[in-house]
Amino acid sequence: MQTEAGTGVLSISVPQLPGRRVRMDGSHEITLEDPSGGRDGVSSEPKETSQDRQTAGEMAVLPERDPLAAAKEKKGAPEGAGADPLLGVLWSPSGMEIPDTLPSTWAARQDTTALRTSLGEDTAGTRLLEGAGPPGPHPALPEPKGTISNPRSGCREQETQERSGEDDGCNGSASLLWAATPGMLFQEDKQTKLHPLSLSWVLGYNSSLAVHSLMDGEDLVLLYVSSHTVVIHDVLGNRQSHLQGHTNVISCLCMSEDRRWVATADRGPDALIIVWDSFSGIPVRTIFESHPEDGVSAIAISQDAKYLATISAGTVQRVCVWKWTSPTEKPVCSTELRPEFGHQDYVIFNPQNPCEFVSNSKTQVIFYLWDDAGLQYGAPLLSSQTFNSVVGHFSQSVFHFNNSQALTGTSAGKLVVWDVVSPRTPSKELQAKPHSVKATKLVPMQKDSLTVLKVFESCIVTGDVKGQVKFYDGQLQLLTCYSHSKVGPIRSISFSKTPPDPPSASPACSTSCIPSSQPFIIRNFILSTSDATVLRVATDRTNFEKVMEEAKKAVNAIACHPRQALVAVGSDCGLLKVWDYQQTKHLVSRIFTEAGIQCLSYDPQGYFLAAGFTDGSVYILDAISLQSSCREFKFSRGPITHISFSHDSEYFATADEKYSVTVYKSVLQNGSRCWEHLAGLRSHYKPIRSILFGVQLDSNEPRLLSLGEDRQLVEYDLNSSSKDHLVVLHRDRIEQMAVPLCLAWYPQLSTESFILTANNCYKMKLYNTTTKMCRKTLLGPTYGSALEKIQILPPTNSTDPQKRYLAYITKDKVGLQILPVDGNPHKSSAFTCHPDGVSDLASSYDGCYVFTVGGNDRTLMKWEVNLNALDAAASLGGEDLIPFYNLLDGGREGEFFRELEDYFYYAQLRSHGIDTLETRQVSTHIPLEEIPSVMRAMGFYPSEEKIEEMINEVKFSEYVDTGEQVTKINLGDFIKLYINHRPAFGLSMKKIQQAFHVLGYDNENGDKVIDRGDLLLLLQCRGEHMTEDELVQCLTTLLGRRPAGGGSEPDTYDPSGAAALTEEEIPAEITAAIFATDILGLPIAEPEEKNRKERYESLIYEDSES
């Protein structure tokens, strides 16, 4: 139920059986993941739930009216036009079907006539003449009432015209695309937030990609990429709209000449190409599996906006041409490039001929020509010997605006001029072959490297590493130059759509080379730099106005003020910013030049802000001015990873990458609070995952805990600690095999107090705060990766105080969980936020917002919380045992459940004695001692420690309230216990192979093997030790050598001959495959072929039949 119209990928919780496809509002189809672990031998490795060949962003804007009903109202529509859901869309006023309609990503949503017309075609698919002007509305489809932007001209608006009553009846037939206008995205009447988390604001952007100007003048609207999201930002109006649909970080984008169509592409698994309408935000076309190997590294759109050229990101790059208005999933033509051409990362069409385009890497420029017969390319040779001059690395290429030449900028500050040997002749057939293009000139332009090369109107424009923008005429004569001392290397230049008013005099540019008798009018433009700064240049005043300045390096630190709507963000470049997240306004910033900021934390009163740095230093800053409140501390030998304050601000503690915890204590200096170093201790031998202050149960004294990947939960005695001596109060190993990843104080929802942890096996555990005994093990969210950080949301005014919620992040997602945790998958929801990894998480003081930062993607995302949507989804998932039945193979009516009932009641018979003749008491419970037997019968084989945890969990479940121990368990509670304790995704062959890789050696065939004697010795000496008798008993059973018999009591065995049995049945060298199949008897779905190395991806978690 919790699909996010904008995240692209979805980790969903819906009341359906695992593996079933659920269609959401007729446009989305999602496949649910089975977190059950599976008993049928087909369980899988953790993986994300996937969506069905359509981007989530396509749900962002829905038609105001039902398209079917609207189609019925078309004037002159044939009788019964609404019988088919698509008929109203595909029927054209002229009475003929559109021969080249868009695919299902747009069908039943939009009127394809509008798109075809806006791209220069009539409704029959005939291309309009170039220069004929924008197409007028079809006579049978009157223009809708109101202020409508012409789709061809982009931003020019038509005056409002009164329509007759006859025309008014046709208004509903106009599609959103036809009626879309610039600024439509920022209308106030936005849809109600229907999802638990909705993206509200994005700070930061990908400075390696271009920033485009959509509108200028009275409005300043920019389009840029932040992680996997396209942001359309109204700078003056302080508003944003987000185009979401990609599941990976966007790797490239391009925009049509009229600024209406935006094409984006990404790299990684399930890479997409999406074409968006920038007016309405609608994704009008999604191309799946365009380059399934590694995604897309470069993309361009033709001048007429009908074609896309893409270049894959693989080692062997593939170049494709797409007619994106065509419903086919295949390109018009394609070809592969040789690896020696280098990585082609830039491509652009010839504005005068859509059948011609050029691409370049740092070392090779390639020219392409295509038609229906295929795609040809030529790679002309150019080296320093060609012109006896240094060429440098290529940056960008363009086609000349008034001749057949092409230009390429280089890092040596030169322009390469390319031309064909024979002149091009306009013909349908390709007369000028691409291999006939040669480098004819190497023109020195300047000393500094050229980073940007554009053709705009009748000028050639360059940008360089010194921040200079230069304009040249067609003969490469300098016209004018714009520069500023504080502008960094230029990444992109985007010109305003409308020219400024003609100046009364020449532009006041000191570096201008324009004769005063010939005034040169240049449109205002937007500059983006490689150091994440965006500037607006007013050419009439040569004014450089800074629009945005974001982090230049990874953003890893975030903290929310405990009492105000403030969020602090720190980056590796030393930039610390504080934002008012209600007004989305930057308040104050400070740059630390010595080191990068790794973590941040406000004190509970909100007076101070602590910052930990990559060089091990710690600063205590005033929360408002960001000025240092006391001297810098530097007692850590490695980068600071965590900072936390005690509830009374008497202490704060840090953890660093050298596995040490350092504590600081509050003191008064000159009447003001400050802190001094108390002590430090290397308390872990693996990375520290969390440090946490709490409050003693019997006093108001603070307590401090740290949790490491070494599975140690360490509690410190602050009262007994002294200068340079940090005392450890308790040290508890809380996991046997899993690795704990995060830690939090569980809200007081019952009489007993708990600590909550989450581990890398998708389990959440509750530990008693005093005894550290594991009281509950619960199935956590299973959305592709384990929980990395958790944070309890503050109670909101509108929620029940006893109903609390938890926010969490995984490797690439942010989510919410309803408390108390019980293993119900419908009580959690997750959304992709930073595909390349989430670094940190914070929640607002009122619990209304959650913030995430993405590390290397240099973005912060603000998510609006809607708890009602999460509660509704949980309610739809069912109550009591219904959600847990659905996690069993086959559900409540399946064979697995019936088998479980049989084993459950057989366990009752065993507890009373199988052969007894006494009257039996039928019960719905079994003794706790039978839990391990039933678990193993169902295909789950827990360790002895796990068995003890399960029995203690049930035994002491009512002890705090009643003072009595529970001695039996019913079927419903057993099912919950089974679901929560079994492996979330079963046992994989990959894990067995990893064990053999660590413990084994390479034999003569190159396979990882373990010697038979070593294996038997490991089983008796490592892990949970097995005695010799226990080992013999197990091997006798596994190898099928137990005596057959009709007795129903546990089998007996004869230990004599065990040594001969092992030598006979177990080979001297054991591989992972032999161990799994021949010894354990677990079938593998995809058995390896002989003489090949083991590569098992299928899982072998088996059901009880095996």
Coordinates of C-alpha atoms in Angstrom, one line a residue, residues 87 114 148 167 440 476 516 702 727 805 807 982 988 1004 1057:
L87 CA -10.5 4.4 -26.9
A114 CA -1.1 16.9 -27.8
I148 CA -2.7 28.2 -22.1
D167 CA -16.7 24.9 -26.7
T440 CA 41.5 20.6 -40.3
L476 CA 36.2 32.5 -33.8
S516 CA 30.5 50.8 -29.7
P702 CA 23.1 9.5 33.3
V727 CA 35.5 2.6 34.1
Y805 CA 6.9 5.3 15.8
A807 CA 12.3 6.1 11.8
R982 CA 13.8 -18.2 11.6
S988 CA 22.1 -19.5 1.1
E1004 CA 44.8 -29.2 -7.1
G1057 CA 31.8 -48.5 13.5

